[in-house]
Tab-separated table of C-alpha atoms in Angstrom:
chain	number	residue	atom	x	y	z
A	6	MET	CA	1.017	-6.053	30.033
A	7	SER	CA	1.938	-2.416	30.614
A	8	ARG	CA	-0.348	0.370	29.533
A	9	ALA	CA	2.174	1.646	26.956
A	10	ASN	CA	2.412	-1.751	25.330
A	11	THR	CA	-1.288	-2.545	24.906
A	12	LEU	CA	-2.552	-2.670	21.366
A	13	THR	CA	-5.374	-0.223	22.092
A	14	ALA	CA	-3.261	2.378	23.925
A	15	PRO	CA	-2.859	4.633	20.840
A	16	LEU	CA	-6.656	5.004	20.669
A	17	ARG	CA	-6.494	7.180	23.792
A	18	HIS	CA	-5.140	9.931	21.555
A	19	ALA	CA	-7.889	11.790	19.664
A	20	ASP	CA	-5.799	12.608	16.585
A	21	PHE	CA	-4.820	8.977	16.201
A	22	ARG	CA	-8.491	7.945	16.392
A	23	ARG	CA	-9.359	10.433	13.654
A	24	LEU	CA	-6.443	9.258	11.540
A	25	VAL	CA	-7.357	5.580	11.678
A	26	THR	CA	-11.031	6.326	11.040
A	27	GLY	CA	-10.146	8.159	7.852
A	28	ARG	CA	-7.628	5.512	6.812
A	29	THR	CA	-10.159	2.727	7.354
A	30	PHE	CA	-12.759	4.394	5.137
A	31	ALA	CA	-10.120	5.184	2.519
A	32	GLU	CA	-8.798	1.634	2.411
A	33	PHE	CA	-12.338	0.257	2.267
A	34	GLY	CA	-12.778	2.324	-0.874
A	35	ASN	CA	-9.361	1.377	-2.231
A	36	ALA	CA	-10.246	-2.300	-1.924
A	37	VAL	CA	-13.513	-1.956	-3.831
A	38	ALA	CA	-11.884	0.062	-6.629
A	39	PRO	CA	-9.537	-2.480	-8.283
A	40	VAL	CA	-12.144	-5.242	-8.275
A	41	ALA	CA	-14.823	-3.008	-9.778
A	42	LEU	CA	-12.507	-1.305	-12.271
A	43	ALA	CA	-11.033	-4.599	-13.459
A	44	PHE	CA	-14.403	-6.063	-14.314
A	45	ALA	CA	-15.624	-2.756	-15.773
A	46	VAL	CA	-12.810	-2.957	-18.313
A	47	LEU	CA	-13.372	-6.669	-18.945
A	48	ASP	CA	-17.095	-6.048	-19.488
A	49	LEU	CA	-16.249	-3.241	-21.884
A	50	THR	CA	-13.632	-4.972	-24.034
A	51	GLY	CA	-12.995	-8.471	-22.645
A	52	SER	CA	-9.256	-7.836	-23.050
A	53	ALA	CA	-6.575	-8.449	-20.423
A	54	VAL	CA	-4.336	-6.147	-22.490
A	55	ASP	CA	-6.783	-3.244	-22.072
A	56	LEU	CA	-7.085	-4.016	-18.378
A	57	GLY	CA	-3.316	-3.902	-17.996
A	58	ILE	CA	-3.154	-0.527	-19.781
A	59	VAL	CA	-5.836	1.049	-17.559
A	60	VAL	CA	-4.425	-0.149	-14.234
A	61	GLY	CA	-0.874	0.457	-15.431
A	62	ALA	CA	-1.666	4.086	-16.300
A	63	ARG	CA	-2.790	4.736	-12.723
A	64	SER	CA	0.437	3.245	-11.394
A	65	LEU	CA	2.502	5.275	-13.862
A	66	THR	CA	0.919	8.492	-12.579
A	67	ASN	CA	1.841	7.394	-9.048
A	68	VAL	CA	5.434	7.023	-10.166
A	69	LEU	CA	5.585	10.442	-11.794
A	70	LEU	CA	4.108	12.443	-8.904
A	71	VAL	CA	4.969	10.639	-5.671
A	72	LEU	CA	8.200	12.603	-5.082
A	73	PHE	CA	6.230	15.831	-5.365
A	74	GLY	CA	3.896	14.413	-2.717
A	75	GLY	CA	6.852	13.847	-0.407
A	76	VAL	CA	7.987	17.478	-0.694
A	77	LEU	CA	4.444	18.699	0.041
A	78	ALA	CA	4.099	16.417	3.059
A	79	ASP	CA	7.306	17.782	4.608
A	80	ARG	CA	6.197	21.374	3.925
A	81	LEU	CA	2.413	21.490	4.436
A	82	PRO	CA	0.140	20.150	7.196
A	83	ARG	CA	-0.247	16.477	6.382
A	84	SER	CA	-3.832	16.441	7.612
A	85	VAL	CA	-4.793	19.090	5.038
A	86	ILE	CA	-3.157	17.061	2.268
A	87	LEU	CA	-5.152	13.989	3.282
A	88	GLN	CA	-8.455	15.911	3.323
A	89	GLY	CA	-7.862	17.327	-0.137
A	90	THR	CA	-6.671	14.121	-1.760
A	91	GLU	CA	-9.533	11.997	-0.421
A	92	THR	CA	-12.035	14.588	-1.699
A	93	ALA	CA	-10.385	14.534	-5.113
A	94	ALA	CA	-10.399	10.717	-5.107
A	95	ALA	CA	-14.140	10.748	-4.414
A	96	ILE	CA	-14.708	13.057	-7.367
A	97	THR	CA	-12.670	10.980	-9.826
A	98	GLN	CA	-14.285	7.704	-8.764
A	99	ALA	CA	-17.739	9.281	-9.001
A	100	ALA	CA	-16.929	10.322	-12.562
A	101	ILE	CA	-15.918	6.739	-13.436
A	102	ALA	CA	-19.143	5.430	-11.890
A	103	VAL	CA	-21.265	7.889	-13.876
A	104	SER	CA	-19.542	6.895	-17.126
A	105	VAL	CA	-20.084	3.183	-16.488
A	106	LEU	CA	-23.685	3.546	-15.307
A	107	GLY	CA	-24.472	6.006	-18.095
A	108	GLY	CA	-23.199	3.627	-20.753
A	109	PHE	CA	-20.625	5.995	-22.218
A	110	ALA	CA	-17.490	4.543	-20.621
A	111	SER	CA	-14.579	3.880	-22.940
A	112	VAL	CA	-11.009	2.738	-22.484
A	113	PRO	CA	-9.602	6.259	-23.096
A	114	LEU	CA	-12.048	7.771	-20.604
A	115	LEU	CA	-11.326	5.157	-17.940
A	116	LEU	CA	-7.631	5.623	-18.665
A	117	GLY	CA	-7.797	9.381	-18.048
A	118	LEU	CA	-9.875	9.131	-14.886
A	119	SER	CA	-7.651	6.371	-13.513
A	120	MET	CA	-4.620	8.582	-14.106
A	121	ALA	CA	-6.335	11.437	-12.254
A	122	ASN	CA	-7.063	9.104	-9.347
A	123	GLY	CA	-3.460	7.933	-9.431
A	124	ALA	CA	-2.274	11.544	-9.224
A	125	VAL	CA	-4.164	12.304	-6.005
A	126	SER	CA	-3.088	8.954	-4.573
A	127	ALA	CA	0.563	9.824	-5.267
A	128	ILE	CA	0.234	13.087	-3.369
A	129	ALA	CA	-1.472	11.344	-0.426
A	130	LEU	CA	0.890	8.396	-0.016
A	131	PRO	CA	3.892	10.122	1.657
A	132	ALA	CA	1.617	12.113	3.986
A	133	SER	CA	-0.386	9.079	5.096
A	134	SER	CA	2.777	7.012	5.651
A	135	SER	CA	4.640	9.636	7.695
A	136	ILE	CA	1.866	11.115	9.834
A	137	VAL	CA	1.610	8.374	12.494
A	138	PRO	CA	4.523	9.662	14.657
A	139	GLN	CA	2.713	13.015	14.928
A	140	THR	CA	-0.369	11.429	16.505
A	141	VAL	CA	1.151	9.370	19.359
A	142	PRO	CA	4.165	9.483	21.726
A	143	ALA	CA	7.334	7.748	20.544
A	144	THR	CA	6.800	4.913	23.028
A	145	LEU	CA	3.604	3.931	21.196
A	146	LEU	CA	5.023	3.749	17.662
A	147	GLN	CA	4.953	-0.046	17.483
A	148	PRO	CA	1.323	-0.575	18.575
A	149	ALA	CA	0.215	2.577	16.713
A	150	ASN	CA	1.646	1.367	13.413
A	151	ALA	CA	0.256	-2.109	13.962
A	152	LEU	CA	-3.208	-0.852	14.937
A	153	ASN	CA	-3.253	1.696	12.110
A	154	ARG	CA	-2.478	-1.024	9.590
A	155	MET	CA	-4.881	-3.493	11.228
A	156	LEU	CA	-7.843	-1.142	10.986
A	157	SER	CA	-6.882	-0.084	7.472
A	158	ASN	CA	-6.601	-3.719	6.478
A	159	THR	CA	-9.965	-4.464	8.054
A	160	GLY	CA	-11.370	-1.871	5.678
A	161	ARG	CA	-9.535	-3.571	2.814
A	162	PHE	CA	-10.864	-6.967	3.869
A	163	VAL	CA	-14.460	-5.809	3.975
A	164	GLY	CA	-13.988	-3.797	0.791
A	165	ALA	CA	-12.465	-6.640	-1.211
A	166	ALA	CA	-15.266	-9.000	-0.244
A	167	ALA	CA	-17.912	-6.327	-0.820
A	168	GLY	CA	-16.358	-5.389	-4.154
A	169	GLY	CA	-16.730	-8.884	-5.559
A	170	VAL	CA	-20.278	-9.222	-4.254
A	171	LEU	CA	-21.338	-5.767	-5.517
A	172	VAL	CA	-19.912	-6.407	-8.972
A	173	ALA	CA	-21.578	-9.816	-9.193
A	174	ALA	CA	-24.943	-8.568	-7.886
A	175	PHE	CA	-25.264	-5.000	-9.190
A	176	GLY	CA	-22.466	-4.451	-11.691
A	177	SER	CA	-19.166	-2.604	-11.642
A	178	GLY	CA	-20.713	0.870	-11.941
A	179	TRP	CA	-22.544	0.731	-8.609
A	180	ALA	CA	-19.463	-0.775	-6.945
A	181	ILE	CA	-17.381	2.202	-8.109
A	182	ALA	CA	-20.120	4.595	-6.904
A	183	ALA	CA	-19.887	3.035	-3.438
A	184	ASN	CA	-16.133	3.449	-3.665
A	185	ALA	CA	-16.550	7.205	-4.276
A	186	ALA	CA	-18.808	7.557	-1.220
A	187	LEU	CA	-16.221	5.855	0.973
A	188	PHE	CA	-13.527	8.298	-0.126
A	189	LEU	CA	-15.857	11.141	0.813
A	190	PHE	CA	-16.379	9.678	4.287
A	191	ALA	CA	-12.586	9.463	4.666
A	192	ALA	CA	-12.203	13.140	3.762
A	193	LEU	CA	-14.802	14.093	6.397
A	194	SER	CA	-12.943	12.073	9.044
A	195	TYR	CA	-9.640	13.787	8.247
A	196	ARG	CA	-11.322	17.181	8.563
A	197	ARG	CA	-11.174	16.957	12.369
A	198	LEU	CA	-7.513	15.884	12.406
A	199	ARG	CA	-5.381	18.590	14.030
A	200	ILE	CA	-1.735	17.946	13.183
A	201	ALA	CA	0.703	20.836	13.292
A	202	ARG	CA	2.912	21.529	10.301
A	203	LEU	CA	6.529	20.565	10.885
A	204	GLU	CA	8.695	23.652	11.296
A	205	ARG	CA	10.759	24.335	8.184
A	206	THR	CA	12.970	27.385	7.736
A	207	GLY	CA	13.824	29.218	4.544
A	208	LYS	CA	12.099	29.448	1.207
A	209	SER	CA	10.548	26.439	-0.468
A	210	ARG	CA	13.116	24.857	-2.809
A	211	PRO	CA	11.513	21.705	-4.193
A	212	PHE	CA	14.543	20.356	-6.027
A	213	ALA	CA	16.916	21.065	-3.150
A	214	GLU	CA	14.482	19.413	-0.747
A	215	LEU	CA	14.239	16.392	-3.012
A	216	ALA	CA	18.044	16.225	-2.972
A	217	GLU	CA	18.010	16.248	0.843
A	218	GLY	CA	15.512	13.396	0.841
A	219	TRP	CA	17.617	11.470	-1.667
A	220	GLN	CA	20.681	11.870	0.560
A	221	GLU	CA	18.761	10.462	3.523
A	222	PHE	CA	17.502	7.615	1.345
A	223	ARG	CA	20.774	6.528	-0.252
A	224	SER	CA	22.883	6.968	2.891
A	225	ARG	CA	21.212	3.920	4.438
A	226	THR	CA	21.990	0.747	2.513
A	227	TRP	CA	19.235	-1.209	4.213
A	228	VAL	CA	16.651	1.282	2.933
A	229	TRP	CA	17.493	1.197	-0.767
A	230	VAL	CA	18.172	-2.541	-0.787
A	231	VAL	CA	14.681	-3.307	0.553
A	232	VAL	CA	13.108	-0.790	-1.826
A	233	LEU	CA	14.941	-2.411	-4.754
A	234	GLN	CA	13.603	-5.779	-3.611
A	235	PHE	CA	10.045	-4.457	-3.606
A	236	MET	CA	10.485	-2.847	-7.005
A	237	LEU	CA	10.875	-6.336	-8.459
A	238	VAL	CA	8.425	-8.101	-6.145
A	239	ASN	CA	5.604	-5.620	-6.694
A	240	ALA	CA	6.016	-5.663	-10.475
A	241	ALA	CA	5.757	-9.442	-10.568
A	242	ALA	CA	2.841	-9.576	-8.128
A	243	ALA	CA	0.910	-6.733	-9.785
A	244	GLY	CA	0.937	-8.388	-13.189
A	245	GLY	CA	0.043	-11.793	-11.806
A	246	ILE	CA	-2.592	-10.835	-9.247
A	247	PHE	CA	-4.290	-7.732	-10.651
A	248	VAL	CA	-4.169	-8.485	-14.386
A	249	LEU	CA	-4.002	-12.245	-14.887
A	250	GLY	CA	-5.873	-13.043	-11.661
A	251	PRO	CA	-9.247	-11.531	-12.682
A	252	ALA	CA	-8.982	-13.097	-16.141
A	253	ILE	CA	-8.304	-16.540	-14.636
A	254	ALA	CA	-11.163	-16.060	-12.171
A	255	ASP	CA	-13.523	-15.209	-15.034
A	256	ASP	CA	-12.584	-18.481	-16.748
A	257	THR	CA	-12.728	-20.684	-13.639
A	258	PHE	CA	-14.374	-19.971	-10.276
A	259	GLY	CA	-16.086	-16.632	-10.974
A	260	ARG	CA	-15.986	-12.989	-9.951
A	261	ALA	CA	-17.508	-13.339	-6.502
A	262	GLY	CA	-14.877	-15.964	-5.756
A	263	TRP	CA	-12.126	-13.566	-6.785
A	264	GLY	CA	-13.487	-11.013	-4.319
A	265	LEU	CA	-13.181	-13.650	-1.585
A	266	VAL	CA	-9.604	-14.383	-2.625
A	267	LEU	CA	-8.627	-10.721	-2.272
A	268	ALA	CA	-10.564	-10.488	0.977
A	269	ALA	CA	-8.608	-13.441	2.364
A	270	GLU	CA	-5.352	-11.580	1.809
A	271	THR	CA	-6.637	-8.525	3.651
A	272	LEU	CA	-7.857	-10.700	6.514
A	273	GLY	CA	-4.318	-12.068	6.650
A	274	TRP	CA	-3.077	-8.490	6.936
A	275	VAL	CA	-5.329	-7.990	9.966
A	276	LEU	CA	-4.048	-11.160	11.639
A	277	GLY	CA	-0.464	-10.211	10.833
A	278	GLY	CA	-1.017	-6.820	12.450
A	279	VAL	CA	-2.177	-8.464	15.687
A	280	VAL	CA	0.994	-10.545	15.800
A	281	ALA	CA	3.231	-7.612	14.837
A	282	ALA	CA	1.848	-5.429	17.632
A	283	HIS	CA	3.143	-7.823	20.273
A	284	TRP	CA	6.023	-9.706	18.648
A	285	ARG	CA	9.125	-7.488	18.675
A	286	PRO	CA	12.281	-9.319	17.620
A	287	GLN	CA	15.543	-7.385	17.629
A	288	ARG	CA	16.130	-8.093	13.920
A	289	ALA	CA	12.565	-7.442	12.810
A	290	LEU	CA	13.553	-6.010	9.430
A	291	ALA	CA	15.454	-9.111	8.329
A	292	ILE	CA	12.568	-11.352	9.341
A	293	GLY	CA	10.097	-9.103	7.552
A	294	VAL	CA	12.185	-9.162	4.374
A	295	ALA	CA	12.294	-12.964	4.477
A	296	PHE	CA	8.510	-13.127	4.809
A	297	VAL	CA	8.232	-11.515	1.363
A	298	LEU	CA	8.972	-14.951	-0.094
A	299	CYS	CA	5.318	-15.749	0.597
A	300	ASN	CA	4.323	-13.432	-2.281
A	301	ALA	CA	5.409	-16.147	-4.699
A	302	ILE	CA	2.889	-18.703	-3.417
A	303	PRO	CA	-0.327	-17.185	-4.889
A	304	LEU	CA	1.312	-16.924	-8.311
A	305	LEU	CA	2.241	-20.600	-8.169
A	306	VAL	CA	-1.314	-21.569	-7.214
A	307	LEU	CA	-2.843	-19.399	-9.957
A	308	ALA	CA	-0.521	-21.074	-12.443
A	309	LYS	CA	-1.019	-24.668	-11.370
A	310	ALA	CA	-4.296	-24.978	-9.420
A	311	PRO	CA	-6.640	-21.949	-9.648
A	312	ASN	CA	-9.051	-23.243	-7.038
A	313	VAL	CA	-10.897	-20.708	-4.900
A	314	VAL	CA	-10.507	-22.637	-1.622
A	315	LEU	CA	-6.772	-23.131	-2.099
A	316	LEU	CA	-6.288	-19.524	-3.170
A	317	VAL	CA	-8.162	-18.244	-0.124
A	318	ALA	CA	-5.852	-20.285	2.132
A	319	VAL	CA	-2.589	-19.162	0.523
A	320	MET	CA	-3.681	-15.530	0.296
A	321	LEU	CA	-4.542	-15.586	4.011
A	322	LEU	CA	-1.036	-16.859	4.797
A	323	THR	CA	0.584	-14.409	2.415
A	324	GLY	CA	-1.322	-11.434	3.819
A	325	CYS	CA	-0.284	-12.326	7.379
A	326	ALA	CA	3.391	-12.581	6.428
A	327	ILE	CA	3.353	-9.381	4.372
A	328	GLU	CA	1.785	-7.361	7.174
A	329	MET	CA	4.346	-8.446	9.752
A	330	GLY	CA	7.074	-7.325	7.378
A	331	ALA	CA	5.316	-4.035	6.616
A	332	VAL	CA	5.020	-3.057	10.297
A	333	ALA	CA	8.716	-3.826	10.800
A	334	TRP	CA	9.556	-1.649	7.790
A	335	ASP	CA	7.431	1.316	8.925
A	336	VAL	CA	8.825	1.320	12.453
A	337	SER	CA	12.402	0.938	11.162
A	338	LEU	CA	12.015	4.048	9.017
A	339	GLN	CA	10.288	6.039	11.750
A	340	GLU	CA	12.999	5.183	14.290
A	341	HIS	CA	16.025	5.835	12.081
A	342	VAL	CA	15.020	8.716	9.754
A	343	PRO	CA	14.673	12.341	11.021
A	344	ALA	CA	11.018	13.416	11.291
A	345	ASP	CA	11.421	16.474	9.063
A	346	ARG	CA	12.734	14.297	6.202
A	347	LEU	CA	10.646	11.202	6.787
A	348	ALA	CA	7.949	11.986	4.212
A	349	ARG	CA	10.540	12.512	1.484
A	350	VAL	CA	12.257	9.237	2.337
A	351	TYR	CA	8.835	7.594	2.227
A	352	SER	CA	8.274	9.173	-1.187
A	353	TYR	CA	11.488	7.591	-2.520
A	354	ASP	CA	10.389	4.343	-0.897
A	355	VAL	CA	7.041	4.519	-2.653
A	356	LEU	CA	8.645	5.552	-5.946
A	357	GLY	CA	11.117	2.693	-5.910
A	358	SER	CA	8.473	0.205	-4.823
A	359	ILE	CA	5.996	1.085	-7.575
A	360	ILE	CA	8.182	2.317	-10.434
A	361	ALA	CA	8.149	-1.074	-12.143
A	362	VAL	CA	4.499	-1.858	-11.328
A	363	PRO	CA	3.156	-0.299	-14.556
A	364	ILE	CA	5.621	-2.407	-16.531
A	365	GLY	CA	4.421	-5.568	-14.788
A	366	GLN	CA	0.776	-4.656	-15.276
A	367	VAL	CA	1.025	-3.593	-18.906
A	368	ALA	CA	3.328	-6.474	-19.885
A	369	ALA	CA	1.369	-9.268	-18.181
A	370	GLY	CA	-1.450	-9.392	-20.747
A	371	PRO	CA	0.695	-9.451	-23.928
A	372	LEU	CA	3.182	-11.886	-22.402
A	373	ALA	CA	0.348	-14.214	-21.373
A	374	GLU	CA	-1.134	-14.043	-24.871
A	375	ARG	CA	2.256	-14.857	-26.387
A	376	TRP	CA	3.584	-17.479	-23.975
A	377	GLY	CA	0.546	-18.503	-21.899
A	378	ARG	CA	-0.581	-17.547	-18.415
A	379	GLU	CA	1.183	-20.373	-16.590
A	380	PRO	CA	4.758	-19.581	-17.750
A	381	VAL	CA	4.286	-15.870	-16.995
A	382	LEU	CA	3.031	-16.597	-13.479
A	383	LEU	CA	5.861	-19.056	-12.796
A	384	CYS	CA	8.449	-16.519	-13.977
A	385	GLY	CA	6.882	-13.924	-11.679
A	386	ALA	CA	7.197	-16.268	-8.707
A	387	ALA	CA	10.863	-16.867	-9.567
A	388	VAL	CA	11.541	-13.116	-9.668
A	389	ILE	CA	10.068	-12.735	-6.170
A	390	VAL	CA	12.221	-15.511	-4.728
A	391	VAL	CA	15.461	-14.281	-6.295
A	392	ALA	CA	14.879	-10.629	-5.316
A	393	THR	CA	14.202	-11.584	-1.694
A	394	LEU	CA	17.248	-13.826	-1.365
A	395	LEU	CA	19.461	-11.074	-2.804
A	396	ALA	CA	18.071	-8.543	-0.290
A	397	LEU	CA	18.931	-10.888	2.565
A	398	CYS	CA	22.550	-10.919	1.371
A	399	SER	CA	22.898	-7.336	2.700
A	400	LYS	CA	24.614	-7.160	6.102
A	401	GLN	CA	22.705	-3.993	6.992
A	402	VAL	CA	19.362	-5.655	6.289
A	403	ARG	CA	20.283	-8.666	8.408
A	404	GLY	CA	21.871	-6.588	11.166
A	405	LEU	CA	19.491	-3.644	11.684
A	406	ARG	CA	18.184	-3.691	15.242
A	407	ARG	CA	15.179	-2.089	16.894
A	408	SER	CA	15.756	0.721	19.376
A	409	THR	CA	16.117	-0.469	22.966
A	410	ALA	CA	13.024	1.388	24.213
A	411	GLU	CA	10.741	-0.022	21.571
A	412	SER	CA	11.998	-3.584	21.350
A	413	ALA	CA	11.490	-4.583	24.936
A	414	PRO	CA	9.271	-7.657	25.227
A	415	VAL	CA	5.656	-7.170	26.121
A	416	ALA	CA	4.878	-8.002	29.711
């Protein structure tokens, strides 16, 4: 195996090491947060409808501000954006923890703080997605993206498992407090990141710059087709996994078990990253899009057989498949989109991917109360399958090839 193709080669670059350290801490915290917040709301009201409103509000704020984050990331040093947003995330999560531990938490308060956390997350997303090419040479994009996602997903794996255990043992308030500390550690790691601002000429024109990003986005059919697919897939999965999933766990195998289920998915992401770092098919995007079909499996199991052992197995498989597709997607964008517009294209990617998530989250509870959990979960699985098959009908999705330099087989 050549030096350039080894999985650990990107770690020879100091800025990449600092980036993945910060990302790992941040994702550790991000994995604890949904588990702890979900059960904080359930402890407060016992309502899946309230839970859907709180988590949906955070996603809605992401939708409203993510394009603004893309403009900032193409104008300002991305490392500075990451430092500021992780600090702000620590503050908002600390406020949630204090409210829960102090006994004065309420749905409106949790709603407002979740929206604030969603705002800083929206600003961070384009910067964190587009910064990898600035930390390593172009020849290391494939292993760098895979390793970056692997270490981030390791943080998610540990965080998801720890989140369930912390909630079960100490309560949701202390779990959210730990989450705030992790965001602070991430901010400190990013502080040493030295990434130069991309050179931009002329005055800042946010709307004109958004229009440039939109042109880059819509000019590539394969980009908007895949984003449209994920708009539907993520809405269905968010309602089923993050709203109905905790409620089903509460009624069946318990909260600690649900933490293990989420941890299994993140472990699958780690395993998928290992495979993706070395497996480089010419038509990686098409294969990655097809792997999205696996998202339907957990919804089917939750609907028909909510058993913790079975769910752990299917979430492990699903996480592995999703991660292989995600690495293919990241590298495809980084190879085919100009660097000075990449963050804005990522922002449209994020916007399209999450714009329907609040609808899925907010609607899941009322629909389940009206029609039952099983029919809602089965309909969600059907949406995932149909959206994926339609995406594969695109010739550009099926035909997009890796660049010659990056797709050579590993020796």
